[in-house]
């Protein structure tokens, strides 16, 4: 009798272990899947689109002294009307190189990975103590990293660090990085008017804040974005009202930032995009979207958006707009 019971238990165990785990069924469209998610980044590569999103993690546990809400992150690849998702992505927002390949830093701020496909990532750069905020590719497909302790440069085989210890910079704190059409690297430095680091063919110099019209020693710049026309755009901080600074290769211009206008990035076609808060009496997030054409800002109808507008990229046929409450496609 005991032998029969033992055999029965083995059969039950074998049946249980062979059962396939329940597969979560995704919605039929990527719009449905991304609905109400916070869109943290959009990167179009040709007509393929990568979207980094986040949701509140109900199952995550955090120490009692941590005040932030735990989040989980998803990386979605959109091809035509179909999509695939890594719902526990180990990487951050994808970045295009000059050949339309996509890369991303690790979600832990370390290492740069090539994205071969959904759930398929190859580590190409280990950054050690240099924690990565973001990175860009120059015209030679070399990588420039905006880190927590200076700037990193990867030439395909060697990582070089520029900071106060290795390169005599006045600070290790950087507020963004961009490479313009002439392959010049721009990195705004720390608070209190330390200026903008300019790296031109290996030669380093610092543009003083006070040399830019409308700025004083107490101001500093941030979040540079380079367009395809040779201009570079910066946000400003330490102002009573925000401004935008533009450098066209010869002249600096400080532009009033009406309605909290903010340069959110450059799409894969080279066009610059701007958000504004046009909501009457609302001091909160940006609700309107514009792109620069023939030196004039053209507005895109975003009336269907349910949230604040964070980012944008384009394909041949569509504009993909990331918001605090999902993805909007025009």
Tab-separated table of C-alpha atoms in Angstrom:
chain	number	residue	atom	x	y	z
A	1	UNK	CA	0.000	0.000	0.000
A	2	UNK	CA	2.839	2.369	0.909
A	3	UNK	CA	4.491	1.583	-2.442
A	4	UNK	CA	1.321	2.510	-4.349
A	5	UNK	CA	1.018	5.814	-2.486
A	6	UNK	CA	4.690	6.601	-3.219
A	7	UNK	CA	4.198	5.922	-6.951
A	8	UNK	CA	1.081	8.098	-6.970
A	9	UNK	CA	2.998	10.986	-5.375
A	10	UNK	CA	5.778	10.643	-7.953
A	11	UNK	CA	3.260	10.794	-10.786
A	12	UNK	CA	1.630	13.910	-9.305
A	13	UNK	CA	5.047	15.561	-8.873
A	14	UNK	CA	6.077	14.712	-12.435
A	15	UNK	CA	2.819	16.079	-13.815
A	16	UNK	CA	3.195	19.288	-11.795
A	17	UNK	CA	6.825	19.866	-12.810
A	18	UNK	CA	6.021	19.380	-16.500
A	19	UNK	CA	3.238	21.948	-16.532
A	20	UNK	CA	4.173	25.080	-18.479
A	21	UNK	CA	4.156	28.303	-16.436
A	22	UNK	CA	1.220	30.585	-17.035
A	23	UNK	CA	2.086	33.090	-19.786
A	24	UNK	CA	0.853	36.635	-19.341
A	25	UNK	CA	-1.198	37.562	-22.375
A	26	UNK	CA	-0.275	41.003	-23.711
A	27	UNK	CA	-2.857	43.385	-25.171
A	28	UNK	CA	-3.411	43.278	-28.926
A	29	UNK	CA	-1.722	46.632	-29.633
A	30	UNK	CA	1.287	48.487	-28.280
A	31	UNK	CA	-0.931	51.530	-27.628
A	32	UNK	CA	-3.019	49.426	-25.237
A	33	UNK	CA	0.060	47.901	-23.623
A	34	UNK	CA	1.692	51.300	-22.985
A	35	UNK	CA	-1.529	52.975	-21.863
A	36	UNK	CA	-1.098	54.720	-18.487
A	37	UNK	CA	2.603	53.828	-18.376
A	38	UNK	CA	5.127	56.626	-17.954
A	39	UNK	CA	7.153	56.883	-21.174
A	40	UNK	CA	10.762	57.589	-20.187
A	41	UNK	CA	12.342	57.448	-23.622
A	42	UNK	CA	11.612	56.906	-27.319
A	43	UNK	CA	14.272	55.984	-29.881
A	44	UNK	CA	13.414	55.414	-33.529
A	45	UNK	CA	15.893	53.501	-35.667
A	46	UNK	CA	14.663	53.597	-39.255
A	47	UNK	CA	11.022	52.554	-38.982
A	48	UNK	CA	11.579	50.499	-35.845
A	49	UNK	CA	10.814	52.199	-32.526
A	50	UNK	CA	12.093	51.386	-29.042
A	51	UNK	CA	10.166	52.651	-26.013
A	52	UNK	CA	11.337	52.640	-22.388
A	53	UNK	CA	8.427	52.807	-19.954
A	54	UNK	CA	7.827	52.426	-16.237
A	55	UNK	CA	5.023	51.418	-13.892
A	56	UNK	CA	4.677	51.345	-10.127
A	57	UNK	CA	5.960	48.018	-8.805
A	58	UNK	CA	3.348	46.599	-6.441
A	59	UNK	CA	5.482	43.600	-5.485
A	60	UNK	CA	8.773	45.431	-4.827
A	61	UNK	CA	9.923	45.905	-1.258
A	62	UNK	CA	12.031	48.885	-0.199
A	63	UNK	CA	13.546	49.875	3.145
A	64	UNK	CA	11.339	52.012	5.415
A	65	UNK	CA	13.703	54.993	5.094
A	66	UNK	CA	13.375	55.120	1.282
A	67	UNK	CA	10.754	57.676	0.272
A	68	UNK	CA	10.645	56.999	-3.476
A	69	UNK	CA	7.997	54.784	-5.050
A	70	UNK	CA	9.528	51.551	-6.432
A	71	UNK	CA	9.177	51.228	-10.216
A	72	UNK	CA	9.526	48.435	-12.732
A	73	UNK	CA	10.788	49.152	-16.251
A	74	UNK	CA	9.778	47.784	-19.645
A	75	UNK	CA	11.533	47.968	-23.022
A	76	UNK	CA	9.191	47.675	-26.008
A	77	UNK	CA	10.217	47.204	-29.647
A	78	UNK	CA	7.590	48.364	-32.155
A	79	UNK	CA	7.796	47.142	-35.743
A	80	UNK	CA	4.855	48.252	-37.868
A	81	UNK	CA	1.745	47.286	-35.933
A	82	UNK	CA	3.434	44.462	-33.990
A	83	UNK	CA	5.435	44.712	-30.795
A	84	UNK	CA	7.541	42.703	-28.362
A	85	UNK	CA	8.356	43.523	-24.739
A	86	UNK	CA	11.036	42.840	-22.166
A	87	UNK	CA	9.052	43.445	-18.978
A	88	UNK	CA	12.115	43.260	-16.732
A	89	UNK	CA	14.628	45.100	-18.873
A	90	UNK	CA	18.181	45.373	-17.517
A	91	UNK	CA	18.905	48.431	-19.710
A	92	UNK	CA	17.793	52.062	-19.930
A	93	UNK	CA	16.666	54.218	-22.880
A	94	UNK	CA	18.229	53.129	-26.215
A	95	UNK	CA	20.678	55.450	-28.007
A	96	UNK	CA	21.320	55.312	-31.789
A	97	UNK	CA	24.772	55.164	-33.304
A	98	UNK	CA	25.539	56.523	-36.770
A	99	UNK	CA	24.589	53.202	-38.368
A	100	UNK	CA	21.183	53.054	-36.651
A	101	UNK	CA	22.262	50.336	-34.228
A	102	UNK	CA	20.906	50.823	-30.719
A	103	UNK	CA	22.709	50.716	-27.379
A	104	UNK	CA	21.788	51.480	-23.776
A	105	UNK	CA	23.374	51.818	-20.388
A	106	UNK	CA	22.557	49.311	-17.701
A	107	UNK	CA	19.599	50.079	-15.481
A	108	UNK	CA	22.124	50.123	-12.604
A	109	UNK	CA	24.000	53.037	-14.279
A	110	UNK	CA	26.937	50.779	-15.177
A	111	UNK	CA	28.137	49.414	-18.499
A	112	UNK	CA	26.923	50.046	-22.044
A	113	UNK	CA	25.128	47.269	-23.892
A	114	UNK	CA	24.353	46.723	-27.546
A	115	UNK	CA	20.677	45.840	-28.018
A	116	UNK	CA	20.511	42.957	-30.485
A	117	UNK	CA	16.811	42.337	-29.898
A	118	UNK	CA	14.252	42.018	-27.136
A	119	UNK	CA	15.884	40.143	-24.228
A	120	UNK	CA	19.171	40.056	-26.180
A	121	UNK	CA	21.871	42.419	-24.889
A	122	UNK	CA	25.671	42.361	-25.318
A	123	UNK	CA	27.970	44.225	-22.912
A	124	UNK	CA	30.460	46.296	-24.924
A	125	UNK	CA	31.856	48.761	-22.358
A	126	UNK	CA	32.475	48.267	-18.651
A	127	UNK	CA	32.679	51.642	-16.907
A	128	UNK	CA	33.805	50.622	-13.409
A	129	UNK	CA	33.370	53.481	-10.933
A	130	UNK	CA	32.029	55.845	-13.606
A	131	UNK	CA	28.266	55.744	-13.141
A	132	UNK	CA	26.526	56.620	-16.438
A	133	UNK	CA	23.809	59.254	-16.668
A	134	UNK	CA	23.662	59.219	-20.464
A	135	UNK	CA	25.885	58.922	-23.535
A	136	UNK	CA	26.091	59.955	-27.203
A	137	UNK	CA	27.935	58.817	-30.320
A	138	UNK	CA	30.248	61.128	-32.239
A	139	UNK	CA	30.705	61.165	-36.011
A	140	UNK	CA	33.278	58.341	-35.739
A	141	UNK	CA	30.833	56.161	-33.780
A	142	UNK	CA	32.923	56.612	-30.642
A	143	UNK	CA	31.036	57.001	-27.357
A	144	UNK	CA	31.035	60.043	-25.060
A	145	UNK	CA	29.631	59.380	-21.592
A	146	UNK	CA	28.112	61.889	-19.210
A	147	UNK	CA	28.926	60.324	-15.841
A	148	UNK	CA	28.704	60.999	-12.143
A	149	UNK	CA	32.440	61.630	-11.883
A	150	UNK	CA	33.311	63.411	-15.098
A	151	UNK	CA	33.255	62.360	-18.756
A	152	UNK	CA	34.084	59.007	-20.309
A	153	UNK	CA	35.345	58.478	-23.860
A	154	UNK	CA	35.269	55.056	-25.537
A	155	UNK	CA	37.089	54.685	-28.868
A	156	UNK	CA	36.062	51.072	-29.393
A	157	UNK	CA	38.903	49.542	-27.402
A	158	UNK	CA	39.837	51.856	-24.529
A	159	UNK	CA	37.889	53.905	-21.972
A	160	UNK	CA	39.396	57.282	-21.026
A	161	UNK	CA	38.097	59.423	-18.152
A	162	UNK	CA	38.190	63.232	-18.102
A	163	UNK	CA	37.670	64.820	-14.682
A	164	UNK	CA	39.391	67.067	-12.142
A	165	UNK	CA	41.993	64.403	-11.344
A	166	UNK	CA	42.850	63.157	-14.838
A	167	UNK	CA	42.314	66.240	-17.011
A	168	UNK	CA	42.381	69.239	-14.677
A	169	UNK	CA	38.689	70.066	-15.121
A	170	UNK	CA	37.302	72.583	-12.594
A	171	UNK	CA	34.636	70.076	-11.502
A	172	UNK	CA	33.597	66.449	-11.865
A	173	UNK	CA	29.924	67.377	-12.134
A	174	UNK	CA	28.511	67.528	-15.669
A	175	UNK	CA	25.017	68.583	-16.785
A	176	UNK	CA	24.723	66.696	-20.073
A	177	UNK	CA	26.759	66.008	-23.207
A	178	UNK	CA	26.267	66.461	-26.965
A	179	UNK	CA	28.301	66.230	-30.181
A	180	UNK	CA	27.571	68.770	-32.909
A	181	UNK	CA	27.671	68.376	-36.693
A	182	UNK	CA	31.377	69.325	-36.699
A	183	UNK	CA	32.206	66.524	-34.217
A	184	UNK	CA	32.811	68.996	-31.388
A	185	UNK	CA	31.868	67.725	-27.933
A	186	UNK	CA	29.989	70.062	-25.578
A	187	UNK	CA	29.489	69.423	-21.854
A	188	UNK	CA	28.080	72.109	-19.526
A	189	UNK	CA	29.859	72.068	-16.185
A	190	UNK	CA	28.746	72.435	-12.580
A	191	UNK	CA	26.908	75.270	-10.858
A	192	UNK	CA	28.387	78.696	-10.068
A	193	UNK	CA	29.328	79.524	-13.627
A	194	UNK	CA	32.123	77.020	-14.252
A	195	UNK	CA	31.360	77.224	-17.974
A	196	UNK	CA	31.046	74.742	-20.834
A	197	UNK	CA	33.693	72.169	-21.661
A	198	UNK	CA	34.442	72.116	-25.401
A	199	UNK	CA	36.480	69.260	-26.903
A	200	UNK	CA	37.506	69.873	-30.521
A	201	UNK	CA	39.636	67.136	-32.109
A	202	UNK	CA	41.146	66.271	-28.725
A	203	UNK	CA	41.815	69.883	-27.738
A	204	UNK	CA	39.994	70.893	-24.521
A	205	UNK	CA	38.883	74.417	-23.646
A	206	UNK	CA	36.235	76.016	-21.450
A	207	UNK	CA	33.730	78.597	-22.675
A	208	UNK	CA	33.092	81.046	-19.786
A	209	UNK	CA	29.451	81.539	-18.827
A	210	UNK	CA	29.983	85.311	-18.768
A	211	UNK	CA	30.930	85.268	-22.471
A	212	UNK	CA	27.346	84.300	-23.367
A	213	UNK	CA	24.971	87.296	-23.737
A	214	UNK	CA	22.346	87.466	-20.997
A	215	UNK	CA	24.152	85.096	-18.615
A	216	UNK	CA	26.012	85.928	-15.413
A	217	UNK	CA	28.547	84.064	-13.277
A	218	UNK	CA	25.712	82.621	-11.200
A	219	UNK	CA	24.045	80.881	-14.146
A	220	UNK	CA	24.812	77.496	-15.663
A	221	UNK	CA	23.651	75.514	-18.671
A	222	UNK	CA	22.314	71.964	-18.970
A	223	UNK	CA	20.964	69.299	-21.344
A	224	UNK	CA	22.699	70.223	-24.629
A	225	UNK	CA	21.074	69.045	-27.873
A	226	UNK	CA	22.782	69.270	-31.284
A	227	UNK	CA	20.720	69.577	-34.479
A	228	UNK	CA	21.659	68.612	-38.039
A	229	UNK	CA	22.125	72.249	-39.092
A	230	UNK	CA	25.216	72.726	-36.905
A	231	UNK	CA	23.457	74.448	-33.991
A	232	UNK	CA	23.654	73.377	-30.377
A	233	UNK	CA	20.901	74.164	-27.874
A	234	UNK	CA	21.093	74.361	-24.078
A	235	UNK	CA	18.659	74.733	-21.239
A	236	UNK	CA	19.479	77.264	-18.512
A	237	UNK	CA	19.294	77.099	-14.743
A	238	UNK	CA	19.621	79.583	-11.893
A	239	UNK	CA	17.221	81.986	-13.607
A	240	UNK	CA	14.016	83.441	-12.189
A	241	UNK	CA	12.407	82.395	-15.487
A	242	UNK	CA	13.933	79.716	-17.764
A	243	UNK	CA	15.719	80.582	-20.995
A	244	UNK	CA	17.133	78.687	-23.977
A	245	UNK	CA	20.667	79.278	-25.241
A	246	UNK	CA	21.619	78.591	-28.871
A	247	UNK	CA	25.088	78.481	-30.437
A	248	UNK	CA	25.235	78.462	-34.260
A	249	UNK	CA	28.965	77.861	-34.598
A	250	UNK	CA	29.810	81.570	-34.433
A	251	UNK	CA	27.345	83.387	-32.201
A	252	UNK	CA	25.608	82.773	-28.873
A	253	UNK	CA	21.958	83.761	-28.489
A	254	UNK	CA	19.885	83.714	-25.298
A	255	UNK	CA	16.190	83.220	-26.047
A	256	UNK	CA	13.304	83.890	-23.690
A	257	UNK	CA	11.646	80.595	-22.781
A	258	UNK	CA	7.951	81.463	-22.977
A	259	UNK	CA	5.517	79.069	-21.286
A	260	UNK	CA	8.431	77.144	-19.741
A	261	UNK	CA	9.668	76.052	-23.177
A	262	UNK	CA	12.192	73.226	-23.023
A	263	UNK	CA	14.240	71.517	-25.753
A	264	UNK	CA	13.421	67.814	-25.369
A	265	UNK	CA	15.668	66.433	-28.083
A	266	UNK	CA	16.472	65.810	-31.714
A	267	UNK	CA	14.680	63.151	-33.737
A	268	UNK	CA	16.414	60.724	-36.108
A	269	UNK	CA	15.795	63.110	-39.014
A	270	UNK	CA	17.774	65.870	-37.253
A	271	UNK	CA	14.777	68.036	-36.268
A	272	UNK	CA	14.744	69.778	-32.878
A	273	UNK	CA	11.654	69.426	-30.640
A	274	UNK	CA	10.381	71.628	-27.854
A	275	UNK	CA	7.696	71.263	-25.169
A	276	UNK	CA	5.736	74.073	-23.537
A	277	UNK	CA	3.166	74.403	-20.804
A	278	UNK	CA	0.269	76.221	-22.487
A	279	UNK	CA	-2.265	75.340	-19.787
A	280	UNK	CA	-3.748	78.512	-18.328
A	281	UNK	CA	-3.058	78.827	-14.631
A	282	UNK	CA	-1.254	75.473	-14.426
A	283	UNK	CA	2.389	75.587	-13.254
A	284	UNK	CA	2.851	71.858	-13.738
A	285	UNK	CA	4.231	69.788	-16.640
A	286	UNK	CA	4.460	70.465	-20.397
A	287	UNK	CA	1.263	69.956	-22.396
A	288	UNK	CA	2.209	71.212	-25.889
A	289	UNK	CA	4.737	70.059	-28.496
A	290	UNK	CA	6.583	71.982	-31.227
A	291	UNK	CA	9.237	71.284	-33.861
A	292	UNK	CA	11.586	73.740	-35.547
A	293	UNK	CA	11.095	74.271	-39.286
A	294	UNK	CA	12.597	77.165	-41.276
A	295	UNK	CA	13.545	78.841	-37.965
A	296	UNK	CA	9.936	78.861	-36.777
A	297	UNK	CA	8.300	76.649	-34.160
A	298	UNK	CA	5.432	74.592	-35.566
A	299	UNK	CA	2.894	73.141	-33.141
A	300	UNK	CA	1.712	69.521	-33.246
A	301	UNK	CA	-1.868	68.798	-32.196
A	302	UNK	CA	-1.572	66.825	-28.952
A	303	UNK	CA	-5.121	67.356	-27.697
A	304	UNK	CA	-5.598	63.565	-27.287
A	305	UNK	CA	-2.756	63.362	-24.753
A	306	UNK	CA	-3.834	62.390	-21.253
A	307	UNK	CA	-0.560	63.357	-19.567
A	308	UNK	CA	2.451	65.626	-19.660
A	309	UNK	CA	4.689	65.390	-22.740
A	310	UNK	CA	8.206	64.084	-22.093
A	311	UNK	CA	9.868	62.930	-25.322
A	312	UNK	CA	9.447	62.374	-29.048
A	313	UNK	CA	10.923	60.669	-32.114
A	314	UNK	CA	9.730	60.069	-35.662
A	315	UNK	CA	9.621	57.439	-38.395
A	316	UNK	CA	8.837	57.976	-42.078
A	317	UNK	CA	5.115	57.880	-41.348
A	318	UNK	CA	4.491	58.757	-37.713
A	319	UNK	CA	5.368	60.953	-34.751
A	320	UNK	CA	5.765	58.963	-31.513
A	321	UNK	CA	5.130	61.112	-28.437
A	322	UNK	CA	5.898	59.927	-24.926
A	323	UNK	CA	3.784	61.200	-22.048
A	324	UNK	CA	3.323	60.598	-18.352
A	325	UNK	CA	0.265	58.465	-19.183
A	326	UNK	CA	1.092	56.485	-22.283
A	327	UNK	CA	2.208	56.735	-25.888
A	328	UNK	CA	0.578	59.063	-28.421
A	329	UNK	CA	1.097	58.368	-32.150
A	330	UNK	CA	0.347	60.984	-34.797
